Coordinates of C-alpha atoms in Angstrom, one line a residue:
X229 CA -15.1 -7.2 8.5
X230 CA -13.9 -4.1 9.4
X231 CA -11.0 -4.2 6.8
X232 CA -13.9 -3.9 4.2
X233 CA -14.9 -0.6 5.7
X234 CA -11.2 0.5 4.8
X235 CA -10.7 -1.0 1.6
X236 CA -14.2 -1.5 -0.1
X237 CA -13.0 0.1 -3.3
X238 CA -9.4 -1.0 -3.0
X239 CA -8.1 -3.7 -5.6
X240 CA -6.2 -6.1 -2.9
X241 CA -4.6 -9.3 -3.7
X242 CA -3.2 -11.6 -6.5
X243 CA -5.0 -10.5 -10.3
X244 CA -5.4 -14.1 -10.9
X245 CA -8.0 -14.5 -7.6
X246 CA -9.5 -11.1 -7.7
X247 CA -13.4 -10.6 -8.3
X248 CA -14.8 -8.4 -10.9
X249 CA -16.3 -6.1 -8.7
X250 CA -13.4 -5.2 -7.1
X251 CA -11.5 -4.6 -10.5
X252 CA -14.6 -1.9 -10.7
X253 CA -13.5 -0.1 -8.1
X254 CA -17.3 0.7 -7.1
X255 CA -17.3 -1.1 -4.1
X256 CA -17.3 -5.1 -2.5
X257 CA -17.7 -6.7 0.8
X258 CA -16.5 -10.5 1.7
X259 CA -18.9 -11.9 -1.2
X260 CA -15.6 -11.3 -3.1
X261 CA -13.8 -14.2 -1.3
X262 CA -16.5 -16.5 -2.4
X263 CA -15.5 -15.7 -5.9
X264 CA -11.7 -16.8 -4.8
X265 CA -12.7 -19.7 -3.3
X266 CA -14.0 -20.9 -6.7
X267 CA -10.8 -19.6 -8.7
X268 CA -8.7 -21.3 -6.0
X269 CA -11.2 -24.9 -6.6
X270 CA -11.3 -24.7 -9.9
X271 CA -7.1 -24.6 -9.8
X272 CA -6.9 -27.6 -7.1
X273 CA -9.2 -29.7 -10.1
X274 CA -8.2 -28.5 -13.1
X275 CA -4.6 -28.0 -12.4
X276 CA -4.1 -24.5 -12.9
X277 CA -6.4 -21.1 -12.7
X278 CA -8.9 -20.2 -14.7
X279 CA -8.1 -16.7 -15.7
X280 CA -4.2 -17.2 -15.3
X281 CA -2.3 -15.3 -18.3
X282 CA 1.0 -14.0 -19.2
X283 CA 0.5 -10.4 -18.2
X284 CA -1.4 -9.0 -15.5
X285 CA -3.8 -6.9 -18.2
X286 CA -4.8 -9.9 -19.9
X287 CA -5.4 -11.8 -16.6
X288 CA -7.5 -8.5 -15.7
X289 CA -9.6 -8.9 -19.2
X290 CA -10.4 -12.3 -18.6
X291 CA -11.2 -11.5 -15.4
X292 CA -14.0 -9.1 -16.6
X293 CA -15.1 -11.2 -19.3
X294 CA -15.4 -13.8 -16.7
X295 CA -18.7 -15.5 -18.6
X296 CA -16.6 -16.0 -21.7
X297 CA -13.3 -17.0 -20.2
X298 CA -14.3 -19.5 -18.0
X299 CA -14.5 -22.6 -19.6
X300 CA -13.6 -26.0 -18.3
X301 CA -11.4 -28.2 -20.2
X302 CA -13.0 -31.2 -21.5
X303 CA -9.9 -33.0 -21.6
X304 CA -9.9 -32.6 -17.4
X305 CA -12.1 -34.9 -15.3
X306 CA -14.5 -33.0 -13.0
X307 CA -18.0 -33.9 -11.7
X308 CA -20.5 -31.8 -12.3
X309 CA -21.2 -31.2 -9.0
X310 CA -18.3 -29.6 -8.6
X311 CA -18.2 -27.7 -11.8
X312 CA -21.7 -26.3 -10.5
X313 CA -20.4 -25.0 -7.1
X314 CA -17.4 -23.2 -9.1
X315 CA -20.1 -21.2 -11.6
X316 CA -21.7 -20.4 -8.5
X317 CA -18.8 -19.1 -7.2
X318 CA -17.9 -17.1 -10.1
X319 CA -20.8 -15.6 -11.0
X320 CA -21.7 -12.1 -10.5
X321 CA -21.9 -10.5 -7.2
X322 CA -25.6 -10.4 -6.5
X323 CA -26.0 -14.0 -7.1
X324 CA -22.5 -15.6 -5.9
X325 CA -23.2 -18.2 -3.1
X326 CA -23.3 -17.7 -0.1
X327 CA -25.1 -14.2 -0.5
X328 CA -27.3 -15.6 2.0
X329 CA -24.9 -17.2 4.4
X330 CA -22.5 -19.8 4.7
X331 CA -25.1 -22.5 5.5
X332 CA -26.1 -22.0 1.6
X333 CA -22.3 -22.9 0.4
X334 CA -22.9 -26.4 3.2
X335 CA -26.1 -27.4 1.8
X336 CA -24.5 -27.7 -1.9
X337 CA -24.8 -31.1 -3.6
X338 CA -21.0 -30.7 -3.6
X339 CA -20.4 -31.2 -0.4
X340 CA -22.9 -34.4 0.5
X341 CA -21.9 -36.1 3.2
X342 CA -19.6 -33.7 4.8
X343 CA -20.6 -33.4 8.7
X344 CA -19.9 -30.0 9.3
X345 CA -20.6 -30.5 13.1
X346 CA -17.8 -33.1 13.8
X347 CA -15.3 -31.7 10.8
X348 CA -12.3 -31.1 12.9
X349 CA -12.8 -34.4 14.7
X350 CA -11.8 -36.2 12.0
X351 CA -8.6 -38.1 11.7
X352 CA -6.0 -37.0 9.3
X353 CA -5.8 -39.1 6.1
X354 CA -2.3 -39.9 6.5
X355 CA -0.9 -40.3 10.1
X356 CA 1.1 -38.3 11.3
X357 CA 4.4 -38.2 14.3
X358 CA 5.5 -34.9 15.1
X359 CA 8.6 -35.9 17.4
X360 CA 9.1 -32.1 18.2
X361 CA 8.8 -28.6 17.6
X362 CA 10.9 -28.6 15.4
X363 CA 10.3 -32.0 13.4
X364 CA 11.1 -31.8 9.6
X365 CA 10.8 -35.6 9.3
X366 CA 7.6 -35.5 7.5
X367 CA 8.5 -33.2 4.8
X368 CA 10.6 -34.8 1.6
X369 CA 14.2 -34.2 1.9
X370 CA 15.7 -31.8 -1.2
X371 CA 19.4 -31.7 -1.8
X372 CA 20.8 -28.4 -1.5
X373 CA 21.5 -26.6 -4.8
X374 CA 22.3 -23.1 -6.1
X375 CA 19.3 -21.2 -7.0
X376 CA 20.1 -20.4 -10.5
X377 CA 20.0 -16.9 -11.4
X378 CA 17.9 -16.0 -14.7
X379 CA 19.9 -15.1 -17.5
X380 CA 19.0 -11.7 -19.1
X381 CA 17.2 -11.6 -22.5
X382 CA 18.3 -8.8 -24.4
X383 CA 14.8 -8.2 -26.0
X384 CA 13.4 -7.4 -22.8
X385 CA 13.7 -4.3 -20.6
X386 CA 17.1 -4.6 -18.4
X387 CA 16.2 -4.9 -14.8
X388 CA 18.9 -5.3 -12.0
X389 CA 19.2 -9.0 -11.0
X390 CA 18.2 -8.1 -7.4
X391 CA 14.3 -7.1 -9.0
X392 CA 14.1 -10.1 -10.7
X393 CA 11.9 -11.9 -8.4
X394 CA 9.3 -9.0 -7.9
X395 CA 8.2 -9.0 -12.3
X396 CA 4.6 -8.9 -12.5
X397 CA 3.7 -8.0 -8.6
X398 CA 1.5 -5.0 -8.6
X399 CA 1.3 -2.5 -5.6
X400 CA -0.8 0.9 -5.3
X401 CA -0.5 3.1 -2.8
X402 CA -3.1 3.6 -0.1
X403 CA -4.1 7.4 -0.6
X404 CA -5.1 7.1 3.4
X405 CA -2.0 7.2 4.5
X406 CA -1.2 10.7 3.3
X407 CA -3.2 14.1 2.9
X408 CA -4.6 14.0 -0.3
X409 CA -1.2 12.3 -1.9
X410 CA 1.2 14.3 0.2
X411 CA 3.8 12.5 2.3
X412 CA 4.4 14.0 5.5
X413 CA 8.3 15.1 5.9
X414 CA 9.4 12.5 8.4
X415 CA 8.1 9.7 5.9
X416 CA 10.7 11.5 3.4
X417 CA 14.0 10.3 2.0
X418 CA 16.6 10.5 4.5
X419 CA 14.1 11.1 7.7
X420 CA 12.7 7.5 8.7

């Protein structure tokens, strides 16, 4: 956990899985990856996540307004066993799940009849032949094809096709790296 001790007011990762606290910027520990565990269960049922939006803001406010925004779609099959270990998931901080341990998240009704002791004994559900190291023969063959480039639209901004891919990532600087936001002359154009 000593990445925390680094990065404990640090917004780090995809907007989509982030937990509010760490949108606060007032400080988290590894209680935040409970709350992506939930985002990331409540995507594997429902299909997609829950907070997912076109921009990054509005992914950010429904982030926040996580007790408004979160809503299961009636139309989507889920038990409510699972739907109970998601809100406990997402839920503020100080009552999140497995604030007391990991034992907590094992003992929900969710996961009855899991036997945690003998987990990774288990066979596989389909069998599988690996043949060797480099055995591609149980992944589906696709036929080669051009990636298609995308075709500008000329109501949005004009970014050079080699950007394309890289929209809507979001980066920030760690300040730690430099003195007080000054970059040392050997990390400067033309010195690395």
């Amino acid at each position: 956990y000593t990445i925390y001790k680094y990065f404990d007011t640090w917004p780090i990762g995809t907007p989509d899985y982030i937990a509010p606290e760490v949108f606060m910027q007032t400080g988290y520990n590894k209680l935040c990856d409970w709350w992506s565990l939930g985002v990331i269960m409540y995507e594997m049922l429902i299909g997609y996540p829950p907070f997912c939006s076109e921009t990054p803001q509005e992914t950010y406010r429904k982030v926040m307004n996580w007790k408004e925004t979160l809503v299961f779609p009636p139309e989507v099959p889920i038990s409510e066993k699972a739907k109970d270990l998601i809100l406990r998931f997402c839920i503020d901080s100080e009552n999140r799940i497995g604030n007391s341990g990991v034992e907590e998240i094992k003992d929900h009704p969710f996961f009855e009849g899991v036997d945690w002791g003998h987990i990774r004994e288990r066979p596989a559900a389909i069998p599988i032949e690996i043949k060797s190291i480099d055995d591609t023969s149980n992944f589906d063959d696709f036929p080669e094809s051009d990636i298609l480039q995308p075709v500008p639209n000329t109501t949005e901004p004009d970014y050079k096709s080699k950007d394309w891919v890289f929209l809507n990532y979001t980066y920030k600087r760690f300040e730690g790296l430099t003195q007080r936001g000054s970059i040392p002359t050997y990390m400067k154009a033309g010195k690395l």
